[in-house]
């Protein structure tokens, strides 16, 4: 079974600064998806960024980028130019490719609470 | 609808009562998931539907929990003889299968269940 580990329960960053959230995972599969989801107080999980394991290039979405190290099974999220609206819980998640037909669920880490200060 | 809709948003019940939580997925999404999120934790998988059938119910904690999706759209999570330990946010998510699938799940805002 796949596992996802987030070792930072809380992180703090000043507005306009950069912060990196860590995530490691364990799997025996060679192809899979990795995600970072943001959960504000509204409770709705919002997709921040997605990485497909077969792609070597790190995904980037505006101020959000990842450092994907497949051999090390590491998937960290970098937030640049942090904004007050970035404050939330951030969850790293793993998913087997849908075409496998099995284990199509997302497996989440325990989350990192990000605080953004002035 | 435009997004995944869950009702009720909040539910308070007494220990031993029966509870139903409803999820209306994004129109056209054939896959539907239920997750449970306890305070301070990440979401934990409960059950996954592909169409009307439960493709994977390995996350249901015991036989007090049951979910249905009779017409392949709306799903109901049913909890019998509720216990205080069932208190959590129950999240529903949906996704499209096939070539349009990008891997991500689309989530609703959850139903917060409090068992007194």
Short mmCIF file of C-alpha atoms in Angstrom, two decimals:
data_model
loop_
_atom_site.label_atom_id
_atom_site.label_comp_id
_atom_site.label_asym_id
_atom_site.label_seq_id
_atom_site.Cartn_x
_atom_site.Cartn_y
_atom_site.Cartn_z
CA UNK A 1 0.00 0.00 0.00
CA UNK A 2 1.12 3.51 -0.73
CA UNK A 3 1.89 5.91 2.10
CA UNK A 4 2.40 9.67 2.12
CA UNK A 5 4.36 11.47 4.83
CA UNK A 6 4.36 15.17 5.63
CA UNK A 7 6.81 15.81 8.44
CA UNK A 8 6.02 19.49 9.01
CA UNK A 9 2.80 19.95 11.00
CA UNK A 10 3.11 23.74 10.80
CA UNK A 11 5.09 26.23 8.79
CA UNK A 12 5.20 30.02 8.84
CA UNK A 13 6.27 32.45 6.14
CA UNK A 14 6.29 36.20 5.84
CA UNK A 15 4.29 37.84 3.12
CA UNK A 16 6.22 38.06 -0.17
CA UNK A 17 8.75 35.46 0.98
CA UNK A 18 9.24 31.89 -0.24
CA UNK A 19 8.39 28.72 1.65
CA UNK A 20 8.88 25.02 0.88
CA UNK A 21 6.59 22.28 2.16
CA UNK A 22 7.97 18.75 2.28
CA UNK A 23 6.39 15.47 1.25
CA UNK A 24 7.73 11.96 0.87
CA UNK A 25 5.88 8.88 -0.29
CA UNK A 26 6.36 5.18 -0.57
CA UNK A 27 5.26 3.08 -3.54
CA UNK A 28 6.33 0.15 -5.66
CA UNK A 29 4.61 1.54 -8.76
CA UNK A 30 6.55 3.24 -11.53
CA UNK A 31 3.73 5.40 -12.84
CA UNK A 32 1.47 7.51 -10.66
CA UNK A 33 0.17 10.99 -9.96
CA UNK A 34 1.19 13.32 -7.14
CA UNK A 35 -0.83 16.29 -6.02
CA UNK A 36 -0.77 19.20 -3.63
CA UNK A 37 -4.19 20.23 -2.37
CA UNK A 38 -5.01 23.34 -0.34
CA UNK A 39 -7.76 23.26 2.28
CA UNK A 40 -8.89 26.66 3.58
CA UNK A 41 -11.36 26.98 6.49
CA UNK A 42 -14.21 26.43 4.03
CA UNK A 43 -13.09 22.74 4.08
CA UNK A 44 -13.13 22.34 0.31
CA UNK A 45 -10.00 20.70 -1.08
CA UNK A 46 -8.61 22.83 -3.90
CA UNK A 47 -6.03 21.48 -6.32
CA UNK A 48 -2.82 23.51 -6.26
CA UNK A 49 -0.57 21.53 -8.57
CA UNK A 50 -0.28 18.09 -10.19
CA UNK A 51 2.74 16.03 -11.24
CA UNK A 52 2.75 12.90 -13.37
CA UNK A 53 5.56 10.56 -12.40
CA UNK A 54 6.65 9.78 -15.95
CA UNK A 55 7.34 13.47 -16.59
CA UNK A 56 10.80 14.51 -15.47
CA UNK A 57 10.06 18.20 -15.69
CA UNK A 58 8.84 19.76 -12.46
CA UNK A 59 5.31 21.14 -12.63
CA UNK A 60 4.76 24.88 -12.20
CA UNK A 61 1.55 26.87 -11.70
CA UNK A 62 2.21 30.59 -11.35
CA UNK A 63 3.72 31.09 -7.86
CA UNK A 64 3.58 27.37 -7.08
CA UNK A 65 6.21 24.88 -8.19
CA UNK A 66 7.33 21.44 -7.15
CA UNK A 67 10.64 19.68 -6.73
CA UNK A 68 9.93 16.11 -7.79
CA UNK A 69 12.69 13.64 -7.01
CA UNK A 70 11.41 10.26 -8.19
CA UNK A 71 14.33 8.17 -7.00
CA UNK A 72 14.16 9.73 -3.56
CA UNK A 73 10.33 9.59 -3.57
CA UNK A 74 10.18 13.21 -2.61
CA UNK A 75 7.66 15.81 -3.77
CA UNK A 76 8.07 19.23 -2.17
CA UNK A 77 5.97 22.33 -2.87
CA UNK A 78 7.53 25.76 -3.19
CA UNK A 79 5.35 28.83 -2.79
CA UNK A 80 6.97 32.04 -4.02
CA UNK A 81 5.88 35.57 -3.19
CA UNK A 82 3.60 34.27 -0.43
CA UNK A 83 0.27 36.01 0.01
CA UNK A 84 -2.11 36.19 2.95
CA UNK A 85 -4.58 34.12 0.95
CA UNK A 86 -2.11 31.24 0.84
CA UNK A 87 -2.71 30.55 4.53
CA UNK A 88 -4.38 27.13 4.75
CA UNK A 89 -3.76 23.44 5.32
CA UNK A 90 -1.75 21.86 2.52
CA UNK A 91 -2.04 18.17 1.77
CA UNK A 92 0.23 16.07 -0.38
CA UNK A 93 -1.54 13.19 -2.11
CA UNK A 94 -0.71 10.14 -4.21
CA UNK A 95 -2.83 8.37 -6.79
CA UNK A 96 -2.26 5.36 -8.99
CA UNK A 97 -2.99 5.97 -12.67
CA UNK A 98 -6.73 5.63 -13.38
CA UNK A 99 -6.13 3.19 -16.22
CA UNK A 100 -4.89 0.57 -13.79
CA UNK A 101 -8.50 0.12 -12.72
CA UNK A 102 -7.50 -0.51 -9.14
CA UNK A 103 -6.45 1.65 -6.25
CA UNK A 104 -7.84 4.72 -7.97
CA UNK A 105 -8.25 6.49 -4.68
CA UNK A 106 -6.13 9.38 -3.43
CA UNK A 107 -3.93 8.71 -0.43
CA UNK A 108 -3.26 11.83 1.62
CA UNK A 109 -0.58 12.89 4.02
CA UNK A 110 -1.42 14.39 7.40
CA UNK A 111 -1.07 17.94 6.18
CA UNK A 112 0.97 21.05 6.89
CA UNK A 113 -0.66 24.17 8.28
CA UNK A 114 0.80 27.24 6.60
CA UNK A 115 0.63 30.58 8.34
CA UNK A 116 1.41 33.77 6.42
CA UNK A 117 2.47 36.76 8.49
CA UNK A 118 2.76 40.43 7.62
CA UNK B 1 -24.12 21.19 -11.15
CA UNK B 2 -21.05 23.36 -11.35
CA UNK B 3 -19.34 21.72 -8.41
CA UNK B 4 -19.70 18.86 -5.97
CA UNK B 5 -22.55 19.62 -3.59
CA UNK B 6 -22.83 18.07 -0.13
CA UNK B 7 -25.70 18.29 2.32
CA UNK B 8 -26.09 18.93 5.14
CA UNK B 9 -23.17 21.24 5.74
CA UNK B 10 -23.35 20.51 9.45
CA UNK B 11 -25.15 17.79 11.34
CA UNK B 12 -25.37 17.35 15.09
CA UNK B 13 -26.84 14.12 16.36
CA UNK B 14 -27.00 12.04 19.48
CA UNK B 15 -25.10 8.85 20.08
CA UNK B 16 -27.00 5.88 18.71
CA UNK B 17 -28.95 7.80 16.06
CA UNK B 18 -29.01 7.16 12.31
CA UNK B 19 -27.50 9.71 9.92
CA UNK B 20 -27.55 10.20 6.15
CA UNK B 21 -25.11 12.43 4.29
CA UNK B 22 -25.74 13.31 0.67
CA UNK B 23 -23.38 14.03 -2.21
CA UNK B 24 -24.30 15.39 -5.63
CA UNK B 25 -21.26 15.08 -7.93
CA UNK B 26 -20.30 17.18 -10.90
CA UNK B 27 -22.55 16.38 -13.83
CA UNK B 28 -21.03 13.69 -16.02
CA UNK B 29 -18.56 12.43 -13.43
CA UNK B 30 -18.92 8.67 -13.21
CA UNK B 31 -16.49 8.13 -10.32
CA UNK B 32 -17.46 9.21 -6.81
CA UNK B 33 -15.47 8.97 -3.59
CA UNK B 34 -16.21 9.37 0.10
CA UNK B 35 -13.51 10.38 2.55
CA UNK B 36 -13.53 10.98 6.30
CA UNK B 37 -11.37 13.69 7.84
CA UNK B 38 -10.90 13.70 11.58
CA UNK B 39 -9.72 16.84 13.35
CA UNK B 40 -6.10 17.62 12.51
CA UNK B 41 -5.76 14.70 10.12
CA UNK B 42 -5.68 14.15 6.39
CA UNK B 43 -8.70 12.70 4.63
CA UNK B 44 -9.03 8.92 4.86
CA UNK B 45 -10.60 6.93 2.07
CA UNK B 46 -13.94 5.24 2.77
CA UNK B 47 -15.49 4.07 -0.50
CA UNK B 48 -15.30 4.58 -4.25
CA UNK B 49 -18.12 4.18 -6.76
CA UNK B 50 -17.73 3.65 -10.47
CA UNK B 51 -21.22 4.26 -11.79
CA UNK B 52 -23.75 2.59 -9.52
CA UNK B 53 -21.47 -0.03 -8.05
CA UNK B 54 -18.99 0.22 -5.21
CA UNK B 55 -15.65 -0.53 -6.86
CA UNK B 56 -13.72 -0.33 -3.60
CA UNK B 57 -15.26 -0.20 -0.13
CA UNK B 58 -12.14 -1.24 1.74
CA UNK B 59 -12.07 1.97 3.77
CA UNK B 60 -15.43 1.58 5.47
CA UNK B 61 -14.53 1.13 9.15
CA UNK B 62 -17.30 -1.31 10.08
CA UNK B 63 -20.76 -2.50 9.14
CA UNK B 64 -22.42 0.59 10.64
CA UNK B 65 -21.26 2.49 7.56
CA UNK B 66 -22.95 1.98 4.22
CA UNK B 67 -23.13 4.00 1.00
CA UNK B 68 -25.31 3.82 -2.07
CA UNK B 69 -25.45 5.40 -5.49
CA UNK B 70 -28.57 3.88 -7.05
CA UNK B 71 -28.69 5.88 -10.28
CA UNK B 72 -25.01 6.54 -10.77
CA UNK B 73 -25.22 10.18 -9.77
CA UNK B 74 -26.20 11.24 -6.24
CA UNK B 75 -24.71 9.19 -3.42
CA UNK B 76 -25.78 8.80 0.19
CA UNK B 77 -23.48 7.80 3.03
CA UNK B 78 -25.44 6.12 5.81
CA UNK B 79 -24.22 5.70 9.36
CA UNK B 80 -26.16 3.58 11.79
CA UNK B 81 -25.95 3.68 15.60
CA UNK B 82 -23.62 6.65 15.53
CA UNK B 83 -20.78 6.82 18.03
CA UNK B 84 -18.83 9.81 19.30
CA UNK B 85 -15.82 8.56 17.35
CA UNK B 86 -17.75 9.05 14.12
CA UNK B 87 -17.50 12.82 14.58
CA UNK B 88 -15.55 14.15 11.59
CA UNK B 89 -15.88 15.98 8.31
CA UNK B 90 -17.12 13.69 5.56
CA UNK B 91 -15.82 14.76 2.16
CA UNK B 92 -17.17 13.71 -1.19
CA UNK B 93 -15.25 13.93 -4.45
CA UNK B 94 -15.91 13.08 -8.06
CA UNK B 95 -13.97 12.71 -11.26
CA UNK B 96 -14.46 11.82 -14.88
CA UNK B 97 -13.09 8.55 -16.19
CA UNK B 98 -11.56 7.85 -19.55
CA UNK B 99 -9.43 10.05 -21.82
CA UNK B 100 -10.53 13.28 -20.17
CA UNK B 101 -9.27 12.17 -16.79
CA UNK B 102 -6.42 14.31 -15.49
CA UNK B 103 -5.99 12.33 -12.30
CA UNK B 104 -7.35 14.93 -9.89
CA UNK B 105 -10.44 14.58 -7.76
CA UNK B 106 -12.90 17.45 -7.35
CA UNK B 107 -14.11 17.89 -3.80
CA UNK B 108 -17.17 19.29 -2.13
CA UNK B 109 -17.10 21.35 1.05
CA UNK B 110 -17.88 18.40 3.23
CA UNK B 111 -20.45 17.57 5.87
CA UNK B 112 -19.34 18.11 9.43
CA UNK B 113 -20.86 15.44 11.67
CA UNK B 114 -20.87 15.92 15.43
CA UNK B 115 -22.07 13.05 17.61
CA UNK B 116 -22.90 14.10 21.15
#
